[in-house]
Amino acid sequence: MSDVHPGGTLRLSETLTVSRVGYGALQLAGPMAYGPPRDRVEALAVLRAVVEAGVTHLDTSDYYGPYLVNGLIREALYPYPEGLHIATKVGARRTAERGWPAALSRPELVQAVHDNLDHLGLEALDLVNLRMTDTLEAADIVEPFTVLSELRDQGLIRNLGVSNVSAEQVKAAQQIAPVVAVQNHYNVAFRQDDELVDRCAEQGIAFVPFWPLGGFRPLQAEALEQVAADLGATPRQIALAWLLHRSPTMLLIPGTSTRAHLTQNIAAAMIDLPVRALHTLNAIADPAR
């Protein structure tokens, strides 16, 4: 593992410091994160390249595949190198129709944590994010997050985060146990969580955006492409670079199933966005957010 970590590092807790540019393993599964990878050999090579590049934050879930991606991670990287931290998600399950229904009951959450431990070959999980589904009400996160807090007290989980949540749900979870990460939909065009991003920065909580290039309208995409052309980069690299610039506690988990694309994603951490580019990028958010 390289001693140089893409984007620098962020300390989330006494037990967790990770590279700001991480890797999301969702795309290692088949279409819609279901079934085996298109190229199993390349999938394993990507995981090894992630570690070689100095990335220390690997984001996964047992419901990618389901179960297949965690198996690939174990095959490629076990025994895990010192300093590599694996974050996983619980709170959903997969159906044969490739759906993602909620799985938030106590038995489902306990089983999910034990399944992740077994499939990854770990005795404790560095970070478990509770994924909420179909509700943004604060009261609805209390019971499932309490279950994870109890598993943390038992030593099965070291750190807790939340995913797909409202600001009110974050506050409710914090009344139960420390929250070190929030994982929500956010990018340069979709900025409904601007206030939450700033609040996380104030509290030293990581904000981990998913869909960094999702939901762009044609004019927004055109502006992004223009900035990319001016700086000799790809639009995806510019979108990732903007996220790193947006907040000091922003963590990236871009996913890919190829080493070439992985190299491009990691290189985004080296892009310096001049004032003019930042002005253009800041202006492309949907004003109705």
mmCIF file of C-alpha atoms in Angstrom, residues 80-287:
data_model
loop_
_atom_site.group_PDB
_atom_site.id
_atom_site.type_symbol
_atom_site.label_atom_id
_atom_site.label_comp_id
_atom_site.label_asym_id
_atom_site.label_seq_id
_atom_site.Cartn_x
_atom_site.Cartn_y
_atom_site.Cartn_z
ATOM 1 C CA TYR A 80 -6.161 -7.055 4.719
ATOM 2 C CA PRO A 81 -3.214 -4.650 4.718
ATOM 3 C CA GLU A 82 -2.720 -2.505 7.785
ATOM 4 C CA GLY A 83 -4.503 0.816 7.395
ATOM 5 C CA LEU A 84 -7.227 -0.374 5.029
ATOM 6 C CA HIS A 85 -10.705 0.358 6.398
ATOM 7 C CA ILE A 86 -13.843 -1.286 5.050
ATOM 8 C CA ALA A 87 -17.193 0.477 5.425
ATOM 9 C CA THR A 88 -20.395 -1.415 4.802
ATOM 10 C CA LYS A 89 -24.119 -0.696 4.738
ATOM 11 C CA VAL A 90 -27.096 -2.481 6.244
ATOM 12 C CA GLY A 91 -30.810 -1.731 6.208
ATOM 13 C CA ALA A 92 -31.856 -3.194 2.859
ATOM 14 C CA ARG A 93 -32.046 -6.560 1.158
ATOM 15 C CA ARG A 94 -32.216 -7.722 -2.451
ATOM 16 C CA THR A 95 -35.081 -9.432 -4.251
ATOM 17 C CA ALA A 96 -34.999 -11.697 -7.286
ATOM 18 C CA GLU A 97 -36.476 -8.761 -9.219
ATOM 19 C CA ARG A 98 -33.385 -6.724 -8.262
ATOM 20 C CA GLY A 99 -35.300 -4.545 -5.822
ATOM 21 C CA TRP A 100 -33.919 -2.912 -2.658
ATOM 22 C CA PRO A 101 -36.661 -3.201 -0.001
ATOM 23 C CA ALA A 102 -36.000 -2.084 3.552
ATOM 24 C CA ALA A 103 -34.634 -4.601 6.051
ATOM 25 C CA LEU A 104 -34.692 -2.588 9.272
ATOM 26 C CA SER A 105 -36.055 -5.001 11.860
ATOM 27 C CA ARG A 106 -33.830 -6.124 14.722
ATOM 28 C CA PRO A 107 -33.383 -9.686 13.387
ATOM 29 C CA GLU A 108 -32.584 -8.418 9.878
ATOM 30 C CA LEU A 109 -29.994 -5.907 11.110
ATOM 31 C CA VAL A 110 -28.302 -8.367 13.446
ATOM 32 C CA GLN A 111 -28.137 -10.963 10.674
ATOM 33 C CA ALA A 112 -26.810 -8.399 8.194
ATOM 34 C CA VAL A 113 -23.962 -7.398 10.490
ATOM 35 C CA HIS A 114 -23.007 -11.023 11.112
ATOM 36 C CA ASP A 115 -23.228 -11.786 7.379
ATOM 37 C CA ASN A 116 -20.894 -8.891 6.553
ATOM 38 C CA LEU A 117 -18.437 -10.071 9.184
ATOM 39 C CA ASP A 118 -18.510 -13.632 7.851
ATOM 40 C CA HIS A 119 -18.238 -12.761 4.167
ATOM 41 C CA LEU A 120 -15.458 -10.221 4.711
ATOM 42 C CA GLY A 121 -13.609 -12.426 7.195
ATOM 43 C CA LEU A 122 -13.568 -9.802 9.941
ATOM 44 C CA GLU A 123 -14.089 -9.880 13.701
ATOM 45 C CA ALA A 124 -15.334 -6.281 13.775
ATOM 46 C CA LEU A 125 -16.514 -3.852 11.111
ATOM 47 C CA ASP A 126 -14.706 -0.496 10.915
ATOM 48 C CA LEU A 127 -17.813 1.435 9.846
ATOM 49 C CA VAL A 128 -21.425 0.395 9.374
ATOM 50 C CA ASN A 129 -23.816 2.826 7.694
ATOM 51 C CA LEU A 130 -27.520 2.410 8.399
ATOM 52 C CA ARG A 131 -29.366 2.896 5.116
ATOM 53 C CA MET A 132 -32.844 4.307 5.562
ATOM 54 C CA THR A 133 -35.538 3.613 2.983
ATOM 55 C CA ASP A 134 -38.865 5.313 2.236
ATOM 56 C CA THR A 135 -38.848 7.616 5.272
ATOM 57 C CA LEU A 136 -37.161 10.819 6.365
ATOM 58 C CA GLU A 137 -38.934 11.027 9.720
ATOM 59 C CA ALA A 138 -36.638 11.348 12.714
ATOM 60 C CA ALA A 139 -38.605 8.861 14.797
ATOM 61 C CA ASP A 140 -38.160 6.101 12.223
ATOM 62 C CA ILE A 141 -34.387 5.913 12.638
ATOM 63 C CA VAL A 142 -34.422 5.485 16.415
ATOM 64 C CA GLU A 143 -35.160 1.763 16.662
ATOM 65 C CA PRO A 144 -32.828 0.483 13.915
ATOM 66 C CA PHE A 145 -29.973 2.776 14.937
ATOM 67 C CA THR A 146 -30.375 1.611 18.526
ATOM 68 C CA VAL A 147 -29.863 -1.965 17.335
ATOM 69 C CA LEU A 148 -26.600 -0.996 15.630
ATOM 70 C CA SER A 149 -25.527 0.948 18.707
ATOM 71 C CA GLU A 150 -25.984 -2.205 20.775
ATOM 72 C CA LEU A 151 -23.890 -4.201 18.300
ATOM 73 C CA ARG A 152 -21.244 -1.491 18.586
ATOM 74 C CA ASP A 153 -21.280 -1.889 22.357
ATOM 75 C CA GLN A 154 -20.748 -5.621 21.826
ATOM 76 C CA GLY A 155 -17.584 -4.914 19.827
ATOM 77 C CA LEU A 156 -18.922 -6.074 16.449
ATOM 78 C CA ILE A 157 -18.871 -2.531 15.016
ATOM 79 C CA ARG A 158 -16.283 0.186 15.672
ATOM 80 C CA ASN A 159 -18.016 3.216 14.125
ATOM 81 C CA LEU A 160 -21.519 4.101 12.958
ATOM 82 C CA GLY A 161 -22.840 6.175 10.078
ATOM 83 C CA VAL A 162 -26.171 6.835 8.366
ATOM 84 C CA SER A 163 -27.229 6.828 4.731
ATOM 85 C CA ASN A 164 -30.125 8.218 2.702
ATOM 86 C CA VAL A 165 -31.258 10.336 5.641
ATOM 87 C CA SER A 166 -32.638 13.745 6.552
ATOM 88 C CA ALA A 167 -30.884 16.244 8.808
ATOM 89 C CA GLU A 168 -33.485 15.461 11.468
ATOM 90 C CA GLN A 169 -32.642 11.770 11.302
ATOM 91 C CA VAL A 170 -28.963 12.570 11.757
ATOM 92 C CA LYS A 171 -29.788 14.511 14.922
ATOM 93 C CA ALA A 172 -31.959 11.677 16.215
ATOM 94 C CA ALA A 173 -29.202 9.136 15.604
ATOM 95 C CA GLN A 174 -26.669 11.324 17.400
ATOM 96 C CA GLN A 175 -28.796 11.137 20.536
ATOM 97 C CA ILE A 176 -28.201 7.373 20.530
ATOM 98 C CA ALA A 177 -24.540 6.993 19.524
ATOM 99 C CA PRO A 178 -21.808 9.005 17.761
ATOM 100 C CA VAL A 179 -22.314 9.392 14.011
ATOM 101 C CA VAL A 180 -19.026 9.636 12.102
ATOM 102 C CA ALA A 181 -20.384 9.649 8.524
ATOM 103 C CA VAL A 182 -23.440 10.681 6.519
ATOM 104 C CA GLN A 183 -23.874 9.110 3.078
ATOM 105 C CA ASN A 184 -26.446 10.907 0.897
ATOM 106 C CA HIS A 185 -27.161 11.789 -2.730
ATOM 107 C CA TYR A 186 -25.213 14.957 -3.467
ATOM 108 C CA ASN A 187 -23.194 16.436 -6.320
ATOM 109 C CA VAL A 188 -22.342 19.738 -7.974
ATOM 110 C CA ALA A 189 -25.826 19.931 -9.553
ATOM 111 C CA PHE A 190 -27.921 18.189 -6.873
ATOM 112 C CA ARG A 191 -27.307 20.208 -3.713
ATOM 113 C CA GLN A 192 -30.364 19.814 -1.533
ATOM 114 C CA ASP A 193 -28.096 18.821 1.363
ATOM 115 C CA ASP A 194 -25.954 21.976 1.297
ATOM 116 C CA GLU A 195 -26.871 22.868 4.880
ATOM 117 C CA LEU A 196 -26.229 19.311 6.053
ATOM 118 C CA VAL A 197 -22.830 19.288 4.323
ATOM 119 C CA ASP A 198 -21.867 22.431 6.239
ATOM 120 C CA ARG A 199 -23.219 21.077 9.512
ATOM 121 C CA CYS A 200 -21.209 17.886 9.098
ATOM 122 C CA ALA A 201 -18.068 19.944 8.484
ATOM 123 C CA GLU A 202 -18.689 21.968 11.642
ATOM 124 C CA GLN A 203 -19.003 18.773 13.672
ATOM 125 C CA GLY A 204 -16.132 16.892 12.034
ATOM 126 C CA ILE A 205 -18.502 14.343 10.483
ATOM 127 C CA ALA A 206 -17.671 12.883 7.079
ATOM 128 C CA PHE A 207 -20.139 13.584 4.277
ATOM 129 C CA VAL A 208 -19.956 10.822 1.673
ATOM 130 C CA PRO A 209 -21.869 11.658 -1.529
ATOM 131 C CA PHE A 210 -23.239 9.010 -3.828
ATOM 132 C CA TRP A 211 -24.240 9.578 -7.472
ATOM 133 C CA PRO A 212 -21.522 12.215 -8.016
ATOM 134 C CA LEU A 213 -22.644 12.603 -11.650
ATOM 135 C CA GLY A 214 -26.338 11.790 -11.323
ATOM 136 C CA GLY A 215 -29.253 13.981 -12.420
ATOM 137 C CA PHE A 216 -27.527 16.549 -14.628
ATOM 138 C CA ARG A 217 -29.612 18.605 -17.041
ATOM 139 C CA PRO A 218 -28.145 19.355 -20.488
ATOM 140 C CA LEU A 219 -27.047 22.918 -19.657
ATOM 141 C CA GLN A 220 -25.436 21.765 -16.424
ATOM 142 C CA ALA A 221 -23.576 19.035 -18.264
ATOM 143 C CA GLU A 222 -22.444 21.558 -20.892
ATOM 144 C CA ALA A 223 -20.981 23.831 -18.207
ATOM 145 C CA LEU A 224 -19.190 20.895 -16.594
ATOM 146 C CA GLU A 225 -17.781 19.804 -19.936
ATOM 147 C CA GLN A 226 -16.514 23.323 -20.642
ATOM 148 C CA VAL A 227 -14.648 23.529 -17.332
ATOM 149 C CA ALA A 228 -13.206 20.072 -17.974
ATOM 150 C CA ALA A 229 -12.002 21.088 -21.434
ATOM 151 C CA ASP A 230 -10.376 24.254 -20.068
ATOM 152 C CA LEU A 231 -8.466 22.262 -17.437
ATOM 153 C CA GLY A 232 -7.585 19.249 -19.587
ATOM 154 C CA ALA A 233 -9.643 16.852 -17.492
ATOM 155 C CA THR A 234 -12.780 14.752 -17.842
ATOM 156 C CA PRO A 235 -16.186 16.007 -16.629
ATOM 157 C CA ARG A 236 -16.236 13.237 -14.019
ATOM 158 C CA GLN A 237 -12.860 14.326 -12.677
ATOM 159 C CA ILE A 238 -14.050 17.917 -12.395
ATOM 160 C CA ALA A 239 -17.203 16.852 -10.561
ATOM 161 C CA LEU A 240 -15.110 14.848 -8.094
ATOM 162 C CA ALA A 241 -12.598 17.660 -7.645
ATOM 163 C CA TRP A 242 -15.429 20.088 -6.891
ATOM 164 C CA LEU A 243 -16.744 17.778 -4.180
ATOM 165 C CA LEU A 244 -13.331 17.658 -2.490
ATOM 166 C CA HIS A 245 -13.200 21.440 -2.631
ATOM 167 C CA ARG A 246 -16.765 21.812 -1.335
ATOM 168 C CA SER A 247 -16.071 20.664 2.227
ATOM 169 C CA PRO A 248 -13.016 19.644 4.253
ATOM 170 C CA THR A 249 -14.924 16.626 5.572
ATOM 171 C CA MET A 250 -16.100 15.393 2.169
ATOM 172 C CA LEU A 251 -15.112 11.803 1.382
ATOM 173 C CA LEU A 252 -15.424 10.387 -2.121
ATOM 174 C CA ILE A 253 -16.294 6.791 -2.995
ATOM 175 C CA PRO A 254 -16.433 6.768 -6.811
ATOM 176 C CA GLY A 255 -16.953 3.308 -8.206
ATOM 177 C CA THR A 256 -15.672 1.582 -11.306
ATOM 178 C CA SER A 257 -15.081 -1.903 -12.648
ATOM 179 C CA THR A 258 -11.898 -1.063 -14.601
ATOM 180 C CA ARG A 259 -8.371 -0.087 -13.582
ATOM 181 C CA ALA A 260 -8.200 2.613 -16.242
ATOM 182 C CA HIS A 261 -11.258 4.363 -14.848
ATOM 183 C CA LEU A 262 -9.929 3.932 -11.307
ATOM 184 C CA THR A 263 -6.754 5.787 -12.262
ATOM 185 C CA GLN A 264 -8.811 8.683 -13.639
ATOM 186 C CA ASN A 265 -10.920 8.892 -10.482
ATOM 187 C CA ILE A 266 -7.878 8.968 -8.213
ATOM 188 C CA ALA A 267 -6.223 11.635 -10.387
ATOM 189 C CA ALA A 268 -9.163 13.959 -9.684
ATOM 190 C CA ALA A 269 -7.656 14.605 -6.259
ATOM 191 C CA MET A 270 -4.751 16.402 -7.937
ATOM 192 C CA ILE A 271 -6.885 18.888 -9.870
ATOM 193 C CA ASP A 272 -6.654 22.495 -8.706
ATOM 194 C CA LEU A 273 -9.852 24.386 -9.485
ATOM 195 C CA PRO A 274 -9.189 28.081 -10.208
ATOM 196 C CA VAL A 275 -11.608 30.760 -9.022
ATOM 197 C CA ARG A 276 -13.245 31.126 -12.416
ATOM 198 C CA ALA A 277 -13.927 27.388 -12.648
ATOM 199 C CA LEU A 278 -15.367 27.327 -9.129
ATOM 200 C CA HIS A 279 -17.663 30.225 -9.994
ATOM 201 C CA THR A 280 -18.986 28.327 -13.024
ATOM 202 C CA LEU A 281 -19.431 25.082 -11.111
ATOM 203 C CA ASN A 282 -21.089 26.714 -8.109
ATOM 204 C CA ALA A 283 -23.617 28.349 -10.428
ATOM 205 C CA ILE A 284 -24.889 25.177 -12.133
ATOM 206 C CA ALA A 285 -26.887 23.833 -9.180
ATOM 207 C CA ASP A 286 -30.609 23.645 -9.743
ATOM 208 C CA PRO A 287 -32.030 26.909 -8.261
#
